[in-house]
């Protein structure tokens, strides 16, 4: 048998049901492997005692014949999800020592389904970044060619790295402009950003409220479907949560895509697109064509404005959301001579460079005299981007694109760290999906010439994650990508 920590979630559940190993044995192996992989800096807090206690409960449930859907599965939780009684900081100095008195809806559902928490995973500070280098706890190292010290992508870099390194069975992530999909591509794992409103945002520290969406990062497509089955669903605590039934996403896996219309947008193949990425994109198109799908050329003409629109709207919402971190109620407090001094001192010491940059941009575009010129215009273009997708989906059922414009790059790469625009360009293929509120999944398609993972992205209609999963499963089967063991 493979090492327990290299099994997929569905393989693990099968083994637990057959009594081939216990949940405690499983948890112990993950804990041991996580300790051995601390150089990756994927976890900012390990909770082995809690994981073992939950595993013992799971073994009792298996013994009595009433296991729940994710019984005994050890998960890593992105440090953006509030976990009751467990430190949660969004990897920011300003939330030092914050222990939430409540549980996020997504993690509560996962734990109620029998999953356990191995610990909190590293991330870009308040989810602002594309490489996991803005974390107060330092950068995460990509487990692929770890000796080269490559980034895992961001902001859910700790989640993707931990799954790829087999130090959790699967992980939670959040995606505001590509923060599940891009790190999944960099680390050779699968991740899905569901439709906006599919998963509750209650208890997830807000970055940009109209864009943020929780989703799973896992070893394969089926695992993502299993986790999303549990994570999704209406929540009265979240006003943006949609009251809609959640189908069993696993039921579509293995279904034929014969007759499915797959859109290929011209705008995602700009001059200078990395030749290896373009070749793998063509390979994915050919895979679906050979499986009976019909390939349709489409246009998303406002794509070229997506990054500019995103970097107006997201910082604007961030500046509003982060106003609550003032040193009065929770986390860090740096004293001053008077109240204004305390605010300034706390926020100066507590926030990192990238967070400050985005708060300043957001405050500027929301200020009098600039609100109309920037923010309102950005919202109008956002609607045009959404309309592009709506028109495209009149001609196709899903859209296939690359996930990221490059493979993982080195931690501290000067071309990225010295020019934030270059870092933001990592999201060029992903931000449009968030602006339009659509579901999209990244899955590994192959390796670059340097032996690093590259990903493809499948985009679907709103609340049609089923077709996304069905299409991704066909590509996964044909690609035969080999994960790290």
CSV table of C-alpha atoms in Angstrom, one decimal:
chain,number,residue,atom,x,y,z
A,1,UNK,CA,0.0,0.0,0.0
A,2,UNK,CA,1.1,3.6,-0.6
A,3,UNK,CA,2.1,5.7,2.3
A,4,UNK,CA,-1.1,6.8,4.0
A,5,UNK,CA,-0.4,10.5,3.5
A,6,UNK,CA,0.0,10.1,-0.3
A,7,UNK,CA,-3.6,8.7,-0.7
A,8,UNK,CA,-6.3,10.9,-2.1
A,9,UNK,CA,-9.3,11.7,0.0
A,10,UNK,CA,-11.5,9.2,-1.8
A,11,UNK,CA,-8.8,6.5,-1.4
A,12,UNK,CA,-8.4,7.4,2.2
A,13,UNK,CA,-12.2,7.1,2.9
A,14,UNK,CA,-12.2,3.7,1.1
A,15,UNK,CA,-9.3,2.5,3.3
A,16,UNK,CA,-10.9,3.7,6.5
A,17,UNK,CA,-14.2,2.1,5.6
A,18,UNK,CA,-12.5,-1.2,4.9
A,19,UNK,CA,-10.6,-0.9,8.3
A,20,UNK,CA,-7.2,-1.1,6.4
A,21,UNK,CA,-5.9,1.5,8.8
A,22,UNK,CA,-7.4,3.7,11.6
A,23,UNK,CA,-8.1,7.5,11.6
A,24,UNK,CA,-5.6,7.8,14.4
A,25,UNK,CA,-2.9,6.0,12.4
A,26,UNK,CA,-3.7,8.3,9.5
A,27,UNK,CA,-3.5,11.5,11.6
A,28,UNK,CA,-0.2,10.3,13.2
A,29,UNK,CA,1.4,9.9,9.8
A,30,UNK,CA,0.3,13.3,8.6
A,31,UNK,CA,1.5,14.9,11.8
A,32,UNK,CA,4.9,13.2,11.4
A,33,UNK,CA,5.2,14.3,7.8
A,34,UNK,CA,4.2,17.9,8.6
A,35,UNK,CA,7.0,18.0,11.2
A,36,UNK,CA,9.5,16.7,8.7
A,37,UNK,CA,8.4,19.3,6.1
A,38,UNK,CA,8.7,22.4,8.3
A,39,UNK,CA,11.3,23.9,5.9
A,40,UNK,CA,8.4,24.5,3.5
A,41,UNK,CA,6.8,26.9,6.1
A,42,UNK,CA,3.4,25.7,4.9
A,43,UNK,CA,1.9,25.7,8.4
A,44,UNK,CA,1.9,28.8,10.7
A,45,UNK,CA,0.3,26.8,13.5
A,46,UNK,CA,0.1,23.0,14.0
A,47,UNK,CA,-2.7,21.5,16.1
A,48,UNK,CA,-1.7,17.8,16.5
A,49,UNK,CA,-3.5,17.3,19.7
A,50,UNK,CA,-6.8,18.5,18.3
A,51,UNK,CA,-6.3,16.3,15.2
A,52,UNK,CA,-5.6,13.2,17.2
A,53,UNK,CA,-8.6,13.8,19.5
A,54,UNK,CA,-10.9,14.2,16.5
A,55,UNK,CA,-9.3,11.1,14.9
A,56,UNK,CA,-10.1,9.0,17.9
A,57,UNK,CA,-13.8,10.1,17.7
A,58,UNK,CA,-13.8,9.1,14.0
A,59,UNK,CA,-12.5,5.6,14.8
A,60,UNK,CA,-15.4,5.2,17.2
A,61,UNK,CA,-17.8,6.2,14.5
A,62,UNK,CA,-16.3,3.8,12.0
A,63,UNK,CA,-16.5,1.1,14.7
A,64,UNK,CA,-20.2,1.8,15.3
A,65,UNK,CA,-20.9,1.9,11.5
A,66,UNK,CA,-22.0,5.5,11.3
A,67,UNK,CA,-19.2,7.5,9.6
A,68,UNK,CA,-20.0,10.9,8.1
A,69,UNK,CA,-19.0,12.0,4.6
A,70,UNK,CA,-15.4,13.1,5.5
A,71,UNK,CA,-14.9,11.0,8.6
A,72,UNK,CA,-11.3,11.0,9.7
A,73,UNK,CA,-9.9,13.2,6.9
A,74,UNK,CA,-7.1,15.5,8.2
A,75,UNK,CA,-7.3,18.9,6.6
A,76,UNK,CA,-5.2,22.0,6.6
A,77,UNK,CA,-7.1,25.3,7.1
A,78,UNK,CA,-6.0,28.5,5.4
A,79,UNK,CA,-5.3,31.1,8.1
A,80,UNK,CA,-8.1,33.3,6.8
A,81,UNK,CA,-10.8,31.0,8.1
A,82,UNK,CA,-11.8,31.7,11.7
A,83,UNK,CA,-11.5,28.6,13.8
A,84,UNK,CA,-13.0,28.6,17.3
A,85,UNK,CA,-10.4,28.5,20.0
A,86,UNK,CA,-7.5,28.2,17.4
A,87,UNK,CA,-5.3,31.3,16.6
A,88,UNK,CA,-6.3,32.9,13.3
A,89,UNK,CA,-4.3,35.9,12.1
A,90,UNK,CA,-4.7,36.1,8.2
A,91,UNK,CA,-0.9,35.9,8.5
A,92,UNK,CA,-0.8,39.6,9.6
A,93,UNK,CA,1.1,41.1,12.5
A,94,UNK,CA,-1.9,43.2,13.2
A,95,UNK,CA,-3.9,40.1,14.4
A,96,UNK,CA,-1.1,38.7,16.6
A,97,UNK,CA,-2.6,36.4,19.2
A,98,UNK,CA,-6.2,36.6,17.9
A,99,UNK,CA,-8.2,33.5,18.9
A,100,UNK,CA,-11.8,33.6,17.4
A,101,UNK,CA,-14.7,32.8,19.7
A,102,UNK,CA,-16.6,31.4,16.7
A,103,UNK,CA,-16.2,29.1,13.7
A,104,UNK,CA,-16.5,30.0,10.0
A,105,UNK,CA,-19.4,28.3,8.3
A,106,UNK,CA,-17.2,26.5,5.8
A,107,UNK,CA,-14.9,25.0,8.4
A,108,UNK,CA,-17.9,24.2,10.7
A,109,UNK,CA,-19.4,22.2,7.9
A,110,UNK,CA,-16.2,20.3,7.2
A,111,UNK,CA,-15.7,19.4,10.9
A,112,UNK,CA,-19.4,18.4,11.2
A,113,UNK,CA,-18.8,16.1,8.3
A,114,UNK,CA,-16.0,14.3,10.2
A,115,UNK,CA,-12.9,16.1,9.0
A,116,UNK,CA,-10.2,17.2,11.4
A,117,UNK,CA,-7.8,20.2,11.6
A,118,UNK,CA,-4.0,19.6,11.3
A,119,UNK,CA,-3.3,23.3,11.7
A,120,UNK,CA,-3.5,26.7,10.1
A,121,UNK,CA,-1.8,27.2,6.7
A,122,UNK,CA,0.4,30.1,5.6
A,123,UNK,CA,-0.9,32.6,3.1
A,124,UNK,CA,-0.3,36.1,1.8
A,125,UNK,CA,-1.2,38.7,4.4
A,126,UNK,CA,-5.0,39.2,4.3
A,127,UNK,CA,-4.9,37.2,1.0
A,128,UNK,CA,-3.1,40.1,-0.8
A,129,UNK,CA,-0.3,38.7,-3.0
A,130,UNK,CA,0.4,36.2,-5.7
A,131,UNK,CA,3.4,34.3,-4.3
A,132,UNK,CA,2.9,33.8,-0.6
A,133,UNK,CA,5.8,36.2,0.1
A,134,UNK,CA,3.7,38.9,1.9
A,135,UNK,CA,3.0,36.7,4.9
A,136,UNK,CA,4.1,38.0,8.3
A,137,UNK,CA,5.4,34.5,8.9
A,138,UNK,CA,7.7,34.4,5.9
A,139,UNK,CA,7.3,32.8,2.5
A,140,UNK,CA,6.2,29.3,1.8
A,141,UNK,CA,8.5,27.1,-0.3
A,142,UNK,CA,7.0,25.1,-3.2
A,143,UNK,CA,7.6,21.4,-2.6
A,144,UNK,CA,8.4,21.0,-6.4
A,145,UNK,CA,12.2,21.2,-6.7
A,146,UNK,CA,12.2,22.6,-3.1
A,147,UNK,CA,16.0,23.0,-3.3
A,148,UNK,CA,15.4,25.8,-5.8
A,149,UNK,CA,13.3,27.8,-3.3
A,150,UNK,CA,10.4,28.5,-5.6
A,151,UNK,CA,7.2,30.2,-4.6
A,152,UNK,CA,4.0,28.2,-4.3
A,153,UNK,CA,1.8,31.0,-5.7
A,154,UNK,CA,-0.7,33.0,-3.7
A,155,UNK,CA,-2.6,33.8,-1.7
A,156,UNK,CA,-3.5,30.2,-0.8
A,157,UNK,CA,0.2,29.2,-1.2
A,158,UNK,CA,0.4,27.3,2.1
A,159,UNK,CA,-2.8,25.3,1.2
A,160,UNK,CA,-1.4,24.3,-2.3
A,161,UNK,CA,2.1,23.5,-1.0
A,162,UNK,CA,0.7,21.4,1.9
A,163,UNK,CA,-1.5,19.4,-0.4
A,164,UNK,CA,1.3,18.9,-2.9
A,165,UNK,CA,3.7,17.9,-0.2
A,166,UNK,CA,1.3,15.4,1.3
A,167,UNK,CA,1.2,17.1,4.7
A,168,UNK,CA,-2.6,17.4,4.7
A,169,UNK,CA,-5.2,15.3,2.8
A,170,UNK,CA,-6.7,18.5,1.4
A,171,UNK,CA,-7.1,22.1,2.3
A,172,UNK,CA,-9.4,25.1,2.3
A,173,UNK,CA,-8.5,28.1,0.2
A,174,UNK,CA,-10.1,31.4,-0.8
A,175,UNK,CA,-10.0,33.0,-4.2
A,176,UNK,CA,-10.4,36.8,-4.8
A,177,UNK,CA,-8.6,37.1,-8.1
A,178,UNK,CA,-7.1,33.6,-8.6
A,179,UNK,CA,-5.8,32.7,-5.1
A,180,UNK,CA,-7.0,29.1,-5.3
A,181,UNK,CA,-6.3,28.4,-9.0
A,182,UNK,CA,-2.9,30.0,-9.5
A,183,UNK,CA,-1.2,28.3,-6.5
A,184,UNK,CA,-2.9,25.0,-7.5
A,185,UNK,CA,-1.2,25.4,-10.9
A,186,UNK,CA,2.2,26.3,-9.4
A,187,UNK,CA,2.1,23.2,-7.1
A,188,UNK,CA,0.6,20.6,-9.4
A,189,UNK,CA,-2.7,20.1,-7.5
A,190,UNK,CA,-6.4,20.8,-8.2
A,191,UNK,CA,-8.5,23.6,-6.9
A,192,UNK,CA,-11.9,25.1,-7.6
A,193,UNK,CA,-13.3,28.6,-7.1
A,194,UNK,CA,-17.0,28.0,-6.9
A,195,UNK,CA,-19.7,30.5,-8.2
A,196,UNK,CA,-19.8,33.6,-6.0
A,197,UNK,CA,-22.5,32.9,-3.3
A,198,UNK,CA,-22.1,29.1,-3.5
A,199,UNK,CA,-20.1,28.9,-0.3
A,200,UNK,CA,-20.7,31.1,2.8
A,201,UNK,CA,-18.2,33.9,3.6
A,202,UNK,CA,-19.2,34.0,7.2
A,203,UNK,CA,-16.2,33.8,9.5
A,204,UNK,CA,-13.7,34.3,6.6
A,205,UNK,CA,-11.7,37.5,7.1
A,206,UNK,CA,-12.7,39.8,4.2
A,207,UNK,CA,-10.4,41.1,1.6
A,208,UNK,CA,-12.8,42.2,-1.2
A,209,UNK,CA,-16.3,41.3,-0.3
A,210,UNK,CA,-17.8,41.2,-3.8
A,211,UNK,CA,-15.0,38.9,-5.1
A,212,UNK,CA,-14.0,36.6,-2.2
A,213,UNK,CA,-15.1,33.0,-2.4
A,214,UNK,CA,-14.0,29.9,-0.5
A,215,UNK,CA,-13.1,26.6,-2.2
A,216,UNK,CA,-11.1,23.4,-1.8
A,217,UNK,CA,-7.6,22.6,-2.9
A,218,UNK,CA,-7.0,18.9,-3.2
A,219,UNK,CA,-4.9,16.1,-4.8
A,220,UNK,CA,-7.4,15.5,-7.7
A,221,UNK,CA,-10.7,16.5,-9.2
A,222,UNK,CA,-12.8,13.9,-7.3
A,223,UNK,CA,-11.4,15.2,-4.0
A,224,UNK,CA,-12.3,18.7,-4.8
A,225,UNK,CA,-15.9,17.5,-5.6
A,226,UNK,CA,-16.1,15.6,-2.3
A,227,UNK,CA,-15.0,18.7,-0.3
A,228,UNK,CA,-17.2,21.1,-2.2
A,229,UNK,CA,-20.2,18.9,-1.6
A,230,UNK,CA,-19.7,19.7,2.1
A,231,UNK,CA,-18.5,23.3,2.0
A,232,UNK,CA,-21.2,24.6,-0.3
A,233,UNK,CA,-24.8,25.6,0.7
A,234,UNK,CA,-26.9,28.5,1.8
A,235,UNK,CA,-26.1,30.3,5.1
A,236,UNK,CA,-28.4,32.8,6.6
A,237,UNK,CA,-25.4,34.4,8.3
A,238,UNK,CA,-24.1,35.6,4.9
A,239,UNK,CA,-26.2,38.0,3.0
A,240,UNK,CA,-24.4,37.1,-0.3
A,241,UNK,CA,-25.0,33.4,0.2
A,242,UNK,CA,-27.4,32.0,-2.5
A,243,UNK,CA,-30.3,29.8,-1.5
A,244,UNK,CA,-29.9,27.0,-4.0
A,245,UNK,CA,-29.6,23.2,-3.7
A,246,UNK,CA,-26.1,21.7,-3.8
A,247,UNK,CA,-25.9,18.7,-6.1
A,248,UNK,CA,-23.6,15.8,-5.6
A,249,UNK,CA,-20.7,16.9,-7.7
A,250,UNK,CA,-19.1,13.5,-7.7
A,251,UNK,CA,-22.0,12.1,-9.8
A,252,UNK,CA,-20.9,13.8,-13.0
A,253,UNK,CA,-17.3,12.5,-12.8
A,254,UNK,CA,-16.6,10.0,-15.6
A,255,UNK,CA,-19.5,11.2,-17.7
A,256,UNK,CA,-19.0,11.7,-21.4
A,257,UNK,CA,-18.3,15.2,-22.8
A,258,UNK,CA,-19.5,14.2,-26.3
A,259,UNK,CA,-21.3,17.1,-27.8
A,260,UNK,CA,-20.1,19.5,-25.1
A,261,UNK,CA,-19.1,22.9,-26.6
A,262,UNK,CA,-15.8,24.1,-25.3
A,263,UNK,CA,-15.0,27.8,-25.8
A,264,UNK,CA,-11.4,29.0,-26.5
A,265,UNK,CA,-11.0,32.7,-26.1
A,266,UNK,CA,-8.7,34.5,-28.5
A,267,UNK,CA,-7.8,37.1,-25.9
A,268,UNK,CA,-6.1,34.5,-23.7
A,269,UNK,CA,-3.5,33.9,-26.3
A,270,UNK,CA,-1.7,37.2,-26.4
A,271,UNK,CA,1.5,37.8,-28.3
A,272,UNK,CA,4.4,36.5,-26.2
A,273,UNK,CA,2.4,33.8,-24.4
A,274,UNK,CA,4.8,31.3,-23.0
A,275,UNK,CA,5.3,28.6,-25.7
A,276,UNK,CA,5.1,25.7,-23.3
A,277,UNK,CA,1.8,27.0,-21.8
A,278,UNK,CA,0.4,27.5,-25.2
A,279,UNK,CA,1.4,24.0,-26.2
A,280,UNK,CA,-0.3,22.4,-23.2
A,281,UNK,CA,-3.4,24.5,-23.8
A,282,UNK,CA,-3.5,23.1,-27.3
A,283,UNK,CA,-3.0,19.6,-25.9
A,284,UNK,CA,-6.0,20.1,-23.5
A,285,UNK,CA,-8.1,21.3,-26.4
A,286,UNK,CA,-7.1,18.2,-28.4
A,287,UNK,CA,-7.9,15.9,-25.4
A,288,UNK,CA,-11.4,17.3,-25.2
A,289,UNK,CA,-11.8,17.2,-29.0
A,290,UNK,CA,-10.8,13.5,-29.0
A,291,UNK,CA,-13.3,12.8,-26.2
A,292,UNK,CA,-16.1,14.1,-28.5
A,293,UNK,CA,-16.3,17.8,-27.4
A,294,UNK,CA,-16.8,20.5,-30.0
A,295,UNK,CA,-14.3,23.3,-29.9
A,296,UNK,CA,-15.7,26.8,-30.4
A,297,UNK,CA,-13.6,30.0,-30.9
A,298,UNK,CA,-15.0,32.8,-28.7
A,299,UNK,CA,-14.1,36.3,-27.9
A,300,UNK,CA,-14.0,38.0,-24.5
A,301,UNK,CA,-13.1,41.5,-25.7
A,302,UNK,CA,-13.0,43.3,-22.4
A,303,UNK,CA,-10.5,40.9,-20.9
A,304,UNK,CA,-7.7,43.4,-21.5
A,305,UNK,CA,-9.3,45.7,-18.9
A,306,UNK,CA,-9.8,43.0,-16.2
A,307,UNK,CA,-6.6,43.6,-14.3
A,308,UNK,CA,-7.1,47.3,-14.2
A,309,UNK,CA,-10.7,46.9,-13.1
A,310,UNK,CA,-9.7,44.3,-10.4
A,311,UNK,CA,-6.9,46.6,-9.0
A,312,UNK,CA,-9.4,49.4,-8.5
A,313,UNK,CA,-12.4,47.4,-7.1
A,314,UNK,CA,-10.4,45.0,-4.9
A,315,UNK,CA,-8.3,47.6,-3.1
A,316,UNK,CA,-11.4,49.8,-2.7
A,317,UNK,CA,-13.2,47.1,-0.9
A,318,UNK,CA,-10.0,46.1,1.0
A,319,UNK,CA,-9.5,49.7,2.3
A,320,UNK,CA,-13.1,49.6,3.7
A,321,UNK,CA,-12.8,46.0,5.2
A,322,UNK,CA,-9.5,46.6,6.8
A,323,UNK,CA,-10.6,49.8,8.6
A,324,UNK,CA,-11.8,47.6,11.5
A,325,UNK,CA,-8.2,46.7,12.4
A,326,UNK,CA,-7.4,49.8,14.6
A,327,UNK,CA,-5.8,48.4,17.7
A,328,UNK,CA,-8.9,48.9,19.8
A,329,UNK,CA,-10.8,45.6,19.6
A,330,UNK,CA,-8.5,42.7,18.9
A,331,UNK,CA,-4.9,41.8,17.9
A,332,UNK,CA,-2.0,44.2,18.0
A,333,UNK,CA,-2.1,47.6,19.8
A,334,UNK,CA,0.8,50.0,19.6
A,335,UNK,CA,0.3,52.9,22.2
A,336,UNK,CA,0.5,56.5,21.2
A,337,UNK,CA,0.1,59.9,22.9
A,338,UNK,CA,-3.5,60.1,21.8
A,339,UNK,CA,-6.1,58.0,20.0
A,340,UNK,CA,-5.1,59.1,16.5
A,341,UNK,CA,-1.5,58.2,17.3
A,342,UNK,CA,-2.5,54.8,18.5
A,343,UNK,CA,-4.4,54.2,15.2
A,344,UNK,CA,-1.5,55.3,13.1
A,345,UNK,CA,1.1,53.4,15.2
A,346,UNK,CA,-0.9,50.2,15.2
A,347,UNK,CA,-1.6,50.1,11.5
A,348,UNK,CA,1.9,51.2,10.6
A,349,UNK,CA,3.5,48.4,12.6
A,350,UNK,CA,0.7,45.8,12.0
A,351,UNK,CA,0.3,45.9,8.2
A,352,UNK,CA,2.9,44.8,5.6
A,353,UNK,CA,3.9,46.7,2.5
A,354,UNK,CA,1.5,45.1,0.1
A,355,UNK,CA,-1.5,45.6,2.4
A,356,UNK,CA,-0.6,49.2,2.9
A,357,UNK,CA,-0.2,49.7,-0.9
A,358,UNK,CA,-3.7,48.3,-1.5
A,359,UNK,CA,-5.3,50.2,1.3
A,360,UNK,CA,-3.8,53.4,0.0
A,361,UNK,CA,-4.9,52.7,-3.6
A,362,UNK,CA,-8.4,51.8,-2.4
A,363,UNK,CA,-8.7,54.9,-0.2
A,364,UNK,CA,-7.6,57.0,-3.1
A,365,UNK,CA,-10.2,55.6,-5.6
A,366,UNK,CA,-13.0,56.0,-3.1
A,367,UNK,CA,-12.1,59.6,-2.2
A,368,UNK,CA,-14.1,62.6,-3.2
A,369,UNK,CA,-13.3,63.7,-6.7
A,370,UNK,CA,-11.9,60.3,-7.7
A,371,UNK,CA,-14.8,58.0,-6.9
A,372,UNK,CA,-16.6,58.8,-10.2
A,373,UNK,CA,-13.4,58.8,-12.3
A,374,UNK,CA,-12.1,55.4,-11.0
A,375,UNK,CA,-14.5,53.3,-8.9
A,376,UNK,CA,-17.7,53.9,-10.8
A,377,UNK,CA,-16.1,53.5,-14.2
A,378,UNK,CA,-14.4,50.2,-13.0
A,379,UNK,CA,-17.8,48.9,-11.9
A,380,UNK,CA,-19.3,49.7,-15.4
A,381,UNK,CA,-16.4,47.9,-17.1
A,382,UNK,CA,-16.9,45.0,-14.7
A,383,UNK,CA,-20.4,44.6,-16.0
A,384,UNK,CA,-19.1,44.6,-19.6
A,385,UNK,CA,-16.7,41.8,-18.6
A,386,UNK,CA,-19.6,39.8,-17.1
A,387,UNK,CA,-21.6,40.4,-20.3
A,388,UNK,CA,-18.8,39.1,-22.4
A,389,UNK,CA,-19.0,35.8,-20.6
A,390,UNK,CA,-22.8,35.7,-20.8
A,391,UNK,CA,-22.6,36.1,-24.6
A,392,UNK,CA,-19.8,33.5,-24.8
A,393,UNK,CA,-21.9,31.0,-22.9
A,394,UNK,CA,-24.7,31.4,-25.5
A,395,UNK,CA,-22.2,29.6,-27.9
A,396,UNK,CA,-20.4,27.2,-25.5
A,397,UNK,CA,-20.9,25.2,-22.3
A,398,UNK,CA,-17.4,25.7,-20.7
A,399,UNK,CA,-14.3,27.8,-21.5
A,400,UNK,CA,-10.8,26.4,-21.4
A,401,UNK,CA,-7.8,28.6,-20.8
A,402,UNK,CA,-4.3,28.5,-19.1
A,403,UNK,CA,-4.4,29.1,-15.4
A,404,UNK,CA,-1.2,31.2,-15.1
A,405,UNK,CA,1.2,32.9,-17.5
A,406,UNK,CA,4.3,31.1,-16.1
A,407,UNK,CA,5.5,28.3,-13.9
A,408,UNK,CA,6.6,29.0,-10.3
A,409,UNK,CA,9.4,31.5,-9.9
A,410,UNK,CA,12.0,31.9,-7.2
A,411,UNK,CA,11.3,33.3,-3.8
A,412,UNK,CA,12.7,36.9,-3.8
A,413,UNK,CA,12.7,37.2,-7.6
A,414,UNK,CA,13.6,40.8,-8.1
A,415,UNK,CA,11.5,41.2,-11.3
A,416,UNK,CA,8.5,40.4,-9.1
A,417,UNK,CA,9.3,42.0,-5.8
A,418,UNK,CA,10.7,45.3,-7.2
A,419,UNK,CA,7.7,45.9,-9.5
A,420,UNK,CA,4.3,45.0,-8.0
A,421,UNK,CA,2.7,45.3,-11.4
A,422,UNK,CA,4.7,42.2,-12.5
A,423,UNK,CA,3.4,40.3,-9.5
A,424,UNK,CA,-0.2,41.4,-10.3
A,425,UNK,CA,0.2,40.1,-13.9
A,426,UNK,CA,0.2,36.5,-12.4
A,427,UNK,CA,-3.6,36.9,-12.2
A,428,UNK,CA,-4.1,37.9,-15.8
A,429,UNK,CA,-6.0,34.7,-16.7
A,430,UNK,CA,-7.9,34.4,-13.4
A,431,UNK,CA,-9.3,37.8,-12.3
A,432,UNK,CA,-12.0,38.0,-15.0
A,433,UNK,CA,-13.7,35.0,-13.5
A,434,UNK,CA,-14.0,36.7,-10.0
A,435,UNK,CA,-15.3,39.9,-11.6
A,436,UNK,CA,-18.0,37.9,-13.3
A,437,UNK,CA,-18.7,35.7,-10.2
A,438,UNK,CA,-18.3,32.4,-12.2
A,439,UNK,CA,-17.0,29.0,-11.2
A,440,UNK,CA,-13.5,28.0,-12.4
A,441,UNK,CA,-11.2,25.1,-11.7
A,442,UNK,CA,-7.4,24.7,-12.2
A,443,UNK,CA,-5.9,21.2,-12.7
A,444,UNK,CA,-2.4,20.2,-13.6
A,445,UNK,CA,-1.8,19.4,-17.3
A,446,UNK,CA,1.9,18.6,-17.3
A,447,UNK,CA,5.5,19.8,-16.5
A,448,UNK,CA,7.5,22.6,-18.0
A,449,UNK,CA,11.0,21.9,-19.5
A,450,UNK,CA,12.3,22.7,-16.0
A,451,UNK,CA,10.1,20.0,-14.5
A,452,UNK,CA,7.6,22.4,-12.9
A,453,UNK,CA,3.8,22.0,-13.0
A,454,UNK,CA,1.6,23.9,-15.4
A,455,UNK,CA,-2.2,24.2,-15.1
A,456,UNK,CA,-5.3,24.6,-17.3
A,457,UNK,CA,-8.4,26.4,-16.2
A,458,UNK,CA,-12.0,25.3,-16.9
A,459,UNK,CA,-14.6,28.1,-16.5
A,460,UNK,CA,-18.3,27.4,-16.3
A,461,UNK,CA,-21.6,29.2,-16.2
A,462,UNK,CA,-22.8,30.5,-12.8
A,463,UNK,CA,-23.8,27.6,-10.5
A,464,UNK,CA,-22.8,25.1,-13.2
A,465,UNK,CA,-19.9,23.6,-11.3
A,466,UNK,CA,-21.1,20.2,-12.5
A,467,UNK,CA,-20.0,20.8,-16.1
A,468,UNK,CA,-16.7,22.2,-14.8
A,469,UNK,CA,-16.1,19.0,-12.8
A,470,UNK,CA,-17.1,16.8,-15.7
A,471,UNK,CA,-14.8,18.5,-18.1
A,472,UNK,CA,-11.9,18.7,-15.7
A,473,UNK,CA,-12.2,14.9,-15.0
A,474,UNK,CA,-11.8,14.1,-18.7
A,475,UNK,CA,-8.7,16.2,-19.0
A,476,UNK,CA,-7.3,14.8,-15.7
A,477,UNK,CA,-7.8,11.2,-17.0
A,478,UNK,CA,-6.1,11.9,-20.3
A,479,UNK,CA,-3.2,14.0,-18.8
A,480,UNK,CA,-2.2,11.3,-16.4
A,481,UNK,CA,-0.3,13.9,-14.3
A,482,UNK,CA,1.9,12.4,-11.6
A,483,UNK,CA,1.7,14.1,-8.3
A,484,UNK,CA,4.6,14.3,-5.8
A,485,UNK,CA,4.8,11.2,-3.6
